[in-house]
XYZ file of N, CA, C and O in Angstrom:
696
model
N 34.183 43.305 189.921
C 35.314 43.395 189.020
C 36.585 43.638 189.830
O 36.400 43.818 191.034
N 37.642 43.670 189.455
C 38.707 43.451 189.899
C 39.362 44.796 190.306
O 39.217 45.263 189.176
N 39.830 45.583 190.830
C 40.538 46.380 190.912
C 42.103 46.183 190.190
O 42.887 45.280 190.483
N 42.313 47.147 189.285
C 43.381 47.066 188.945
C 44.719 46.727 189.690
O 45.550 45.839 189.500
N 44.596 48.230 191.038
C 45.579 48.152 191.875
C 45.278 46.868 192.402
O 45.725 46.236 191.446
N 44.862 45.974 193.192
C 44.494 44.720 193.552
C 45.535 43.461 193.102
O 46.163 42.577 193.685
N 45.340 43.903 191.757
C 46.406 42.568 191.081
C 47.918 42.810 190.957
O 48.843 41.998 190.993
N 47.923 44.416 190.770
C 49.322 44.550 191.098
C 50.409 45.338 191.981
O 51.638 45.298 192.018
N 49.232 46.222 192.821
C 49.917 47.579 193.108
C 50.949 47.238 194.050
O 51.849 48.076 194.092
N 51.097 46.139 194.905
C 52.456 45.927 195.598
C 52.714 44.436 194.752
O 52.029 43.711 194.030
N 54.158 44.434 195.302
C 55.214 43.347 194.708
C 54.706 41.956 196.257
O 54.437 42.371 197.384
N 54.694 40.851 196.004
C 54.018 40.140 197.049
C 55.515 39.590 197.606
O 56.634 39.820 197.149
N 55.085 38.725 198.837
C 56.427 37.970 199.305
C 57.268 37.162 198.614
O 58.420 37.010 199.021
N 56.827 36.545 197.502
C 57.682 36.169 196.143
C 58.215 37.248 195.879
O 59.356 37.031 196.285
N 58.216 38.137 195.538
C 59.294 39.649 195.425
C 60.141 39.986 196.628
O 61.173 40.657 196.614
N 59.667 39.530 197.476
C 61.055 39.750 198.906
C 60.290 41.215 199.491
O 60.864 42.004 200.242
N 59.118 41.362 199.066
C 57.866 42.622 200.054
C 57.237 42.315 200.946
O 57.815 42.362 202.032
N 55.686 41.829 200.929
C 54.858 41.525 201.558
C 54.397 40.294 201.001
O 54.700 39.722 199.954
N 53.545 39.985 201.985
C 52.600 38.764 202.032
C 51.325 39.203 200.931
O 50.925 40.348 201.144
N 50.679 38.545 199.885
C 49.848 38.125 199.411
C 48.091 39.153 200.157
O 47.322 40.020 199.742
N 48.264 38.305 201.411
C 47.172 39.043 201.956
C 47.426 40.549 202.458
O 46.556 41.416 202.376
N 48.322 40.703 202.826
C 48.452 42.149 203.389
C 48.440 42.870 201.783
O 47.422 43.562 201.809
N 48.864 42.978 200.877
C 49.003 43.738 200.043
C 47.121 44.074 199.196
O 46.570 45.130 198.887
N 46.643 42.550 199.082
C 45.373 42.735 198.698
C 44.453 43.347 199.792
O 43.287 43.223 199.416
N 44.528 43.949 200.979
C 43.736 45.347 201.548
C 43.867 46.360 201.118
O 43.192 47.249 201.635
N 44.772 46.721 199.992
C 44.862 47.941 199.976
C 43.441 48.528 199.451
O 42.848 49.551 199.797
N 43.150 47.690 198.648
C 41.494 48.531 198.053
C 40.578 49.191 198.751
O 39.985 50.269 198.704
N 40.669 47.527 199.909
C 39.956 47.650 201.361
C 40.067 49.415 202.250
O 39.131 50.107 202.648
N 41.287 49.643 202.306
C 41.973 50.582 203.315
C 41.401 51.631 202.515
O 40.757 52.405 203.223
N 41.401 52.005 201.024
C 41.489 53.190 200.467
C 39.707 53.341 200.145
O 39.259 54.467 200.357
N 39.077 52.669 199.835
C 37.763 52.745 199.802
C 37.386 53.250 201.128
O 36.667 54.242 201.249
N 37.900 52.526 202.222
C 37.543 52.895 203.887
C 37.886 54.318 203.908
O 37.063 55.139 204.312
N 39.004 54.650 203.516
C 39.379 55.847 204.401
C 39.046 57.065 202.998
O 39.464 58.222 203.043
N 38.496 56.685 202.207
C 37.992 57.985 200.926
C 36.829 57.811 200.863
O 36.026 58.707 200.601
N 36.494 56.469 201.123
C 34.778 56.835 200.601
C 34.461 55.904 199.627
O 33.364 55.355 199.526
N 35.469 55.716 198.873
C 35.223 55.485 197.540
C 36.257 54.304 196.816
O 37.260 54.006 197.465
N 36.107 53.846 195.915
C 36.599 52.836 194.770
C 36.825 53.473 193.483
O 37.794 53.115 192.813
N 35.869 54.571 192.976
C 35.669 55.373 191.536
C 36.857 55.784 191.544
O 37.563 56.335 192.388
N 37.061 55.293 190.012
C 38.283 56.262 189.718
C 38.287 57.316 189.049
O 39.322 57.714 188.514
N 37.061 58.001 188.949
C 37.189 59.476 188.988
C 37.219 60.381 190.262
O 37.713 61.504 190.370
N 36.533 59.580 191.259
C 36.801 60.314 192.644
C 38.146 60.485 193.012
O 38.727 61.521 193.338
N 38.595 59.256 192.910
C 40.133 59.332 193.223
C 41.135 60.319 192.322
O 42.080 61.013 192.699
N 40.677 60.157 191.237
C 41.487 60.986 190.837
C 41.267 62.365 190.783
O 42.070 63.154 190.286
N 40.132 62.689 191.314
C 40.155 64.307 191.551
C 40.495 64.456 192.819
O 40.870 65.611 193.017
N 40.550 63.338 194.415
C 40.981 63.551 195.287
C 42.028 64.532 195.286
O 42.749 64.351 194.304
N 42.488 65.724 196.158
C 43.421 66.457 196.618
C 44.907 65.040 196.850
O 45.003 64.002 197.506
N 45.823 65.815 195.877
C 47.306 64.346 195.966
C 47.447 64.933 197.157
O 47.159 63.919 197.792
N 47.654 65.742 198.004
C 48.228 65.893 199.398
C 47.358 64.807 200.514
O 47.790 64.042 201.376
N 46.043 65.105 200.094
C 44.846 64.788 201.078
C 45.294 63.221 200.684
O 45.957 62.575 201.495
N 44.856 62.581 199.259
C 45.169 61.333 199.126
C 46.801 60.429 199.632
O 46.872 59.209 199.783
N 47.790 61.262 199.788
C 48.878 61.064 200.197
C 48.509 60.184 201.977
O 48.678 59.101 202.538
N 47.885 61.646 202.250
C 47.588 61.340 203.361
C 47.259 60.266 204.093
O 47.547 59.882 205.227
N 46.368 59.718 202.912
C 44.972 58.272 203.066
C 46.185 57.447 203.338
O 46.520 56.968 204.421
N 46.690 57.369 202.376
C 47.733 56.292 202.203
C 49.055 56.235 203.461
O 50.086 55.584 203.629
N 48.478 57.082 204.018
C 50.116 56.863 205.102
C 49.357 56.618 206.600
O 50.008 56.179 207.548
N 47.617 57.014 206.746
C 47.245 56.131 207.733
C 47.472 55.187 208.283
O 47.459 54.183 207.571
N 47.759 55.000 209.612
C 47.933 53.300 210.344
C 47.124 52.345 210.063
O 46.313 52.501 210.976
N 46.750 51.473 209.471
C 48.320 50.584 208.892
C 48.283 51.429 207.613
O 47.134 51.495 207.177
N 49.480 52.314 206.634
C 49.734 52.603 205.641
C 48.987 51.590 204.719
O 48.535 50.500 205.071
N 48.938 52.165 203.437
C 48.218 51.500 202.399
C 49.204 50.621 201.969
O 48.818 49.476 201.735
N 50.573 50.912 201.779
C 51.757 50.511 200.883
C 53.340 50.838 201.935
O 53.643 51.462 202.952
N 53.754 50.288 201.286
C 55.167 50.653 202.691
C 56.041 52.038 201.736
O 57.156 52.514 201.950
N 55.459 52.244 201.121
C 55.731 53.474 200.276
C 54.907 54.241 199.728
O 54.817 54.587 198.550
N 54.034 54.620 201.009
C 52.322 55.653 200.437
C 52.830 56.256 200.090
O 53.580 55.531 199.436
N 53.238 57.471 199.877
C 53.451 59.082 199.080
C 53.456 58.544 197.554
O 52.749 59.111 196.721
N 54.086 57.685 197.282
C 54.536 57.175 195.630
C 53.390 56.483 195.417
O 52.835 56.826 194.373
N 52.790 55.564 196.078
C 51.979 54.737 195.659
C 50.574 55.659 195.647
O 49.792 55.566 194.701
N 50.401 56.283 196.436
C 48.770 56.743 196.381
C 48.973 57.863 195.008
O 48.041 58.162 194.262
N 50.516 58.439 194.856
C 50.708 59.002 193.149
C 50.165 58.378 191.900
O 49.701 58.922 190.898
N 50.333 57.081 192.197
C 51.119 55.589 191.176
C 49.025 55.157 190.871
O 48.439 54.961 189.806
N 48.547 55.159 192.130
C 46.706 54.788 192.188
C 46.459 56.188 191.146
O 46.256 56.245 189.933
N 46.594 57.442 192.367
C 45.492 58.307 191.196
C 45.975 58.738 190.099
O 45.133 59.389 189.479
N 47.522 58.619 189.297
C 47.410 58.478 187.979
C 46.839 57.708 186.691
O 46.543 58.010 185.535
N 46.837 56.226 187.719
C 45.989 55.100 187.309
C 44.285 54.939 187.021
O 43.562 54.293 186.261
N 44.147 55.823 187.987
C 42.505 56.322 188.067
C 42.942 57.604 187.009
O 43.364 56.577 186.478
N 43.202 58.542 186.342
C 43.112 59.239 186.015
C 43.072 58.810 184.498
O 42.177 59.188 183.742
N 44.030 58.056 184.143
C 44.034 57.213 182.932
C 42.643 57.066 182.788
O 41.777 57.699 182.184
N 42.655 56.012 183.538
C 40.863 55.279 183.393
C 39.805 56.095 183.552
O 38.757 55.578 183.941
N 39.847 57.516 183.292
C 38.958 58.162 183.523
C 39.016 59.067 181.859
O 38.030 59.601 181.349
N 40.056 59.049 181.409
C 40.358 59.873 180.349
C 40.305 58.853 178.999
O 39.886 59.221 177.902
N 40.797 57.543 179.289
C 40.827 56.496 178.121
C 39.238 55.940 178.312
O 38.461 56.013 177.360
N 38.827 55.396 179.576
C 38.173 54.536 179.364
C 36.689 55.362 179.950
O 35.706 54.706 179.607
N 36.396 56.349 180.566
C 35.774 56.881 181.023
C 34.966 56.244 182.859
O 33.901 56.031 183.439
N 36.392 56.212 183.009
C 36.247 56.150 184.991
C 35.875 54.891 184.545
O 35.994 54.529 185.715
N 35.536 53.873 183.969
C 35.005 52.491 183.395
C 36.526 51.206 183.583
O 37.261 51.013 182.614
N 36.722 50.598 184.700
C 38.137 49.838 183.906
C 37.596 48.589 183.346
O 38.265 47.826 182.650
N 36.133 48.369 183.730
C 35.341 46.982 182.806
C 35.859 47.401 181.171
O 36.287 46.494 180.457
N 35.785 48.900 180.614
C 35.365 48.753 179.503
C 36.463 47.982 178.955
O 36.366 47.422 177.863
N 37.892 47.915 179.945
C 39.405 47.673 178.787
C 39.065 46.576 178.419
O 39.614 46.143 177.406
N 37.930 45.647 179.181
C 38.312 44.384 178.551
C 36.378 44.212 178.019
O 35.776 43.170 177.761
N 36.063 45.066 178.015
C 34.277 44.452 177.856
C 34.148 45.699 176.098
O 33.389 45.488 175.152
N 35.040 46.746 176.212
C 34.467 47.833 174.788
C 35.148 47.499 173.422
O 36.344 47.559 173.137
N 33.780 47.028 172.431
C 34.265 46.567 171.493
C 34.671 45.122 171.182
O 35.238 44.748 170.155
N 34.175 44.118 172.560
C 34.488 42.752 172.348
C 35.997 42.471 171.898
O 36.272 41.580 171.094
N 36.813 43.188 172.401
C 38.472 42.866 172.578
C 38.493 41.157 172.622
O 37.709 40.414 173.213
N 39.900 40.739 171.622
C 40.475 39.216 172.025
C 41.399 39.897 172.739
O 41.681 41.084 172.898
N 41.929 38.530 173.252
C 43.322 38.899 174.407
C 44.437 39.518 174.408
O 45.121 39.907 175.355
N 44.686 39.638 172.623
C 45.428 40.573 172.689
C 45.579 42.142 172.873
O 46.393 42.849 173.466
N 44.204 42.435 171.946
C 43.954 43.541 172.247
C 44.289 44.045 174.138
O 45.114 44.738 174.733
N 43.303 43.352 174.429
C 43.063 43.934 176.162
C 44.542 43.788 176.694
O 44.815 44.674 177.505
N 45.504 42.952 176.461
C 46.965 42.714 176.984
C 47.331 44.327 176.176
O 48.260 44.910 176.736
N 47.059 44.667 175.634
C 47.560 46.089 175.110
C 47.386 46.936 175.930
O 48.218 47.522 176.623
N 45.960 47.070 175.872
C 45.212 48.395 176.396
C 45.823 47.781 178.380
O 46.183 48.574 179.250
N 45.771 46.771 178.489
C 46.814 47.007 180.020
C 47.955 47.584 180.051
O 48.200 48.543 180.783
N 48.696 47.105 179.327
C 50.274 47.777 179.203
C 50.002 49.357 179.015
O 50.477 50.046 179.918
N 49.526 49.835 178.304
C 49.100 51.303 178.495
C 48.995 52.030 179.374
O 49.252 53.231 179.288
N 48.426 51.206 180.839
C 47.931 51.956 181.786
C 48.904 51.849 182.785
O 49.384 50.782 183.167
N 49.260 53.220 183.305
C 50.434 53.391 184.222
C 50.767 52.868 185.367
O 50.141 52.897 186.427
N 51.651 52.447 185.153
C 52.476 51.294 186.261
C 51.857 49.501 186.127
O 51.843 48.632 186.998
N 51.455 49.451 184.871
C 51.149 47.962 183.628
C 52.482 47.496 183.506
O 52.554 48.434 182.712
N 53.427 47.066 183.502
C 54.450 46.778 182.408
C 53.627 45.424 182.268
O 52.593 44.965 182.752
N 54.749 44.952 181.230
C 54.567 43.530 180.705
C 54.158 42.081 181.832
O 53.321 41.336 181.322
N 54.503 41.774 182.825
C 53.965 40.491 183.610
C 53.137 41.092 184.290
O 52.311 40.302 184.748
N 52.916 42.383 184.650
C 51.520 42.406 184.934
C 50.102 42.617 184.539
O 48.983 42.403 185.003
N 50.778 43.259 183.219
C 49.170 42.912 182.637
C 48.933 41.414 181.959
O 47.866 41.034 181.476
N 50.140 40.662 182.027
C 49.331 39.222 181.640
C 48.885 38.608 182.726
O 48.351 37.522 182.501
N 48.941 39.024 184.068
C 48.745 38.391 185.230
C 47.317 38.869 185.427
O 46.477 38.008 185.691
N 47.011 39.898 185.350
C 45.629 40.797 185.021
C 44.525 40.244 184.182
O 43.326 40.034 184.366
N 45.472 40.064 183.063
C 44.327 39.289 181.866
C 44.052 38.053 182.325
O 42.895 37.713 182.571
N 45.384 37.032 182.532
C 45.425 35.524 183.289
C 43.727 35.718 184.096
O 42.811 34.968 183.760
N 43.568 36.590 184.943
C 43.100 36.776 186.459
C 41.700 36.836 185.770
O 40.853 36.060 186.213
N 41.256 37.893 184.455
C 39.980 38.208 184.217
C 39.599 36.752 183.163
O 38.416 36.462 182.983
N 40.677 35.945 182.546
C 40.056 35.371 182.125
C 39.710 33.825 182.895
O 38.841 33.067 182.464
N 40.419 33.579 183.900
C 40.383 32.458 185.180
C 39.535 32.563 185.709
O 38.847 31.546 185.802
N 38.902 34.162 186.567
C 37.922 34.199 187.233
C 36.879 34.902 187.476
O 36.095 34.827 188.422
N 36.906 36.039 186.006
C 36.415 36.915 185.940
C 34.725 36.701 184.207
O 33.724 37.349 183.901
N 35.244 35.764 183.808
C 34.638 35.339 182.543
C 35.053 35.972 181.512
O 34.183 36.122 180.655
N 36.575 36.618 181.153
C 36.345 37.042 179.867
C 37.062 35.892 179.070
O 38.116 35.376 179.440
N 36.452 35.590 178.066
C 36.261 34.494 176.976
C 36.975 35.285 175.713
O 36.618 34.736 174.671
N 37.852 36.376 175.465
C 38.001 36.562 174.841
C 39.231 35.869 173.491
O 40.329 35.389 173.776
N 38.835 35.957 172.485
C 39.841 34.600 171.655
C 41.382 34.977 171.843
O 41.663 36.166 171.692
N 42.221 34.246 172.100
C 43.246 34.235 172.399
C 43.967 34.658 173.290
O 45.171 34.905 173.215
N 42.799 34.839 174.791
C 43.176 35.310 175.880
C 44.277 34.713 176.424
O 45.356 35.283 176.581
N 43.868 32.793 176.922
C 45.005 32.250 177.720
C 46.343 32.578 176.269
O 46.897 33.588 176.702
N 46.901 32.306 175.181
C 47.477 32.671 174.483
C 48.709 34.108 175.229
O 49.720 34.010 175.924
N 47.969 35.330 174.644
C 48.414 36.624 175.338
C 48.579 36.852 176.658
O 49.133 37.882 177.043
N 48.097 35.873 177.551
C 48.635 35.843 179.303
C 49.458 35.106 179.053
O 50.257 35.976 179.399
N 50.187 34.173 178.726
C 51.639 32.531 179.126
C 52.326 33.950 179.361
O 52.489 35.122 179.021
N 52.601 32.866 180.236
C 52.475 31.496 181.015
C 51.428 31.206 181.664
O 50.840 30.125 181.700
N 51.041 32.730 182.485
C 50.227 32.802 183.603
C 48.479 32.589 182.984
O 47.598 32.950 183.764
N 48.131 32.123 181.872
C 46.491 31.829 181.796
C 46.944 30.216 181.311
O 46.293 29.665 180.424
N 47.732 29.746 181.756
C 47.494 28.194 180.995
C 46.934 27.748 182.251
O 46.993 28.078 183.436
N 46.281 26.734 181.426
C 45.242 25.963 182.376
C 45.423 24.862 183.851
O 46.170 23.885 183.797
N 44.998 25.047 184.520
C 45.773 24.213 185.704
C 46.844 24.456 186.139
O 47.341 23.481 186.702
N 47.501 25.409 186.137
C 49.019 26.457 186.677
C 48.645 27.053 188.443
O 47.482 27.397 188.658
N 49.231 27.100 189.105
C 49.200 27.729 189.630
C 50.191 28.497 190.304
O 50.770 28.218 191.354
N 50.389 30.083 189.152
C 51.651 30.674 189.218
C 51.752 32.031 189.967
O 52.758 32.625 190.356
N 50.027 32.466 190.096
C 50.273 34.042 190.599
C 48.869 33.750 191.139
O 48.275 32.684 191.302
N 48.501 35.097 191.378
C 46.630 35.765 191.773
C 46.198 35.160 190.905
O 45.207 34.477 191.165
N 46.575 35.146 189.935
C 44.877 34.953 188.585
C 44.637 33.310 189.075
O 43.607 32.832 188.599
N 45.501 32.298 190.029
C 45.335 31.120 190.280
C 44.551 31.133 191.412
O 43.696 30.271 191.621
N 44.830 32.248 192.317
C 44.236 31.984 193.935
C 42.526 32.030 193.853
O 41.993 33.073 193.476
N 41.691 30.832 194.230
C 40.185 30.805 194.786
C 40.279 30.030 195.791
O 39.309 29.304 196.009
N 41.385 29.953 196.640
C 40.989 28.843 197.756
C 42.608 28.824 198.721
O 43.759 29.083 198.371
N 42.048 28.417 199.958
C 43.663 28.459 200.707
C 44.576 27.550 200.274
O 45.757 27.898 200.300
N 44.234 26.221 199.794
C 44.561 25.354 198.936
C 45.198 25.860 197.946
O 46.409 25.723 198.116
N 44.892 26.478 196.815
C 45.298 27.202 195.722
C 46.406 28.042 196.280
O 47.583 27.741 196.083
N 46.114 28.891 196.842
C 47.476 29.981 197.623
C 48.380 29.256 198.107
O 49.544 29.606 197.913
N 48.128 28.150 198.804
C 49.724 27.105 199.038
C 50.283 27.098 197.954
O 51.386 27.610 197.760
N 49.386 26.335 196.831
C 50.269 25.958 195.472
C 51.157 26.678 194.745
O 52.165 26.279 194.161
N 50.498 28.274 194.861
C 50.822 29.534 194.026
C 52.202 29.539 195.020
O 53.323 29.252 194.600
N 51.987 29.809 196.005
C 53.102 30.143 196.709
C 54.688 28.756 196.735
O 55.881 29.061 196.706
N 54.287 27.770 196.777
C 54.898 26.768 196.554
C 55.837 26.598 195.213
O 56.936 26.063 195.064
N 54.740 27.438 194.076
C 55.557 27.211 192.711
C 56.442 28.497 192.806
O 57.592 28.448 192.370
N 55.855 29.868 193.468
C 57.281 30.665 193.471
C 58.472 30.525 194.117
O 59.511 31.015 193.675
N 58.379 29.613 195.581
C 59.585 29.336 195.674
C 60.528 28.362 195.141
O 61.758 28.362 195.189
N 59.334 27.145 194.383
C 60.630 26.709 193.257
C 61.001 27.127 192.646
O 62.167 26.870 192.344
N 60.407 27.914 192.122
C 61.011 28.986 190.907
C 62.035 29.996 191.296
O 62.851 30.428 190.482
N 61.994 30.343 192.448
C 63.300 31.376 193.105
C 64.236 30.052 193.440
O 65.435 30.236 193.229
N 64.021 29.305 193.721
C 64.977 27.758 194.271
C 65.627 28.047 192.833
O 66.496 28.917 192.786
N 65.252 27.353 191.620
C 65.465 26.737 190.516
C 66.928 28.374 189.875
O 68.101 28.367 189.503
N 66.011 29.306 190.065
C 66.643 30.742 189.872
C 68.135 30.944 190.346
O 69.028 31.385 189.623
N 68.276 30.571 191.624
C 69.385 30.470 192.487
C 70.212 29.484 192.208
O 71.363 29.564 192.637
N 69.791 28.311 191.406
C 70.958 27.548 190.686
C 70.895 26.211 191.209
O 71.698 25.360 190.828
């Protein structure tokens, strides 16, 4: 399953941050250096100790102190709503797409394009079939797009993704 932080926790080089790949280690780095993925572990981690994780060489984020905040509030959510479970947001109760586009926005540091990029992502490559998923992701779940993560399975694909954001910053700029 997907890690939440994964799909969104940094802004990629289309945002004027990082690269695509550097940002998707972070899971990598923080599982390595805690132990763990659970987001109840994490969120009972010590915030000083977890601060810490996050400012290891190579840092998790180019702004660990905030970001390893920004993770274990996120884990803490998902431990209190969903019970340490983030399958259930989109698997409890057989949710359609809208629902689950809800219950993302809920969860701290969700706003609006990223939890449709999230949903886009679980329903592209993750199997959720839920009714009116691509619907509640548009742009980002229409079919044959390739606008964000929920598009990338191939280096091929990541050209494209990356290709359509800089037309889109081109087109932006006038």
């Amino acid at each position: 399953m997907p890690s939440p932080y994964a799909v969104g926790g940094q802004r990629t080089r289309g945002d004027q941050q990082i690269a695509m790949e550097t940002a998707f280690t972070g899971p990598l780095k923080i599982e390595q250096r805690t132990g763990s993925m659970d987001a109840a572990a994490i969120a009972a981690y010590d915030p000083d100790a977890l601060a810490s994780v996050f400012k290891e060489t190579p840092a998790v984020h180019r702004f660990p102190g905030s970001m390893a905040a920004r993770v274990q509030s996120l884990c803490q959510a998902l431990v209190d709503d969903w019970g340490g479970d983030a399958a259930a947001l989109w698997t409890e109760g057989d949710p359609d797409g809208a629902t689950v586009l809800k219950r993302l926005k809920a969860l701290p540091g969700f706003g609006e394009q990223k939890a449709k990029i999230f949903l886009a992502l679980l329903g592209k490559q993750y199997g959720f079939t839920g009714e009116g998923w691509r619907e509640a992701s548009a742009p980002y779940g229409e079919d044959g797009s390739f606008r964000s993560v929920a598009d990338i399975t191939s280096p091929e694909s990541l050209t494209k993704v990356r290709e359509f954001k800089r037309a889109a910053k081109a087109a932006a700029k006038g």
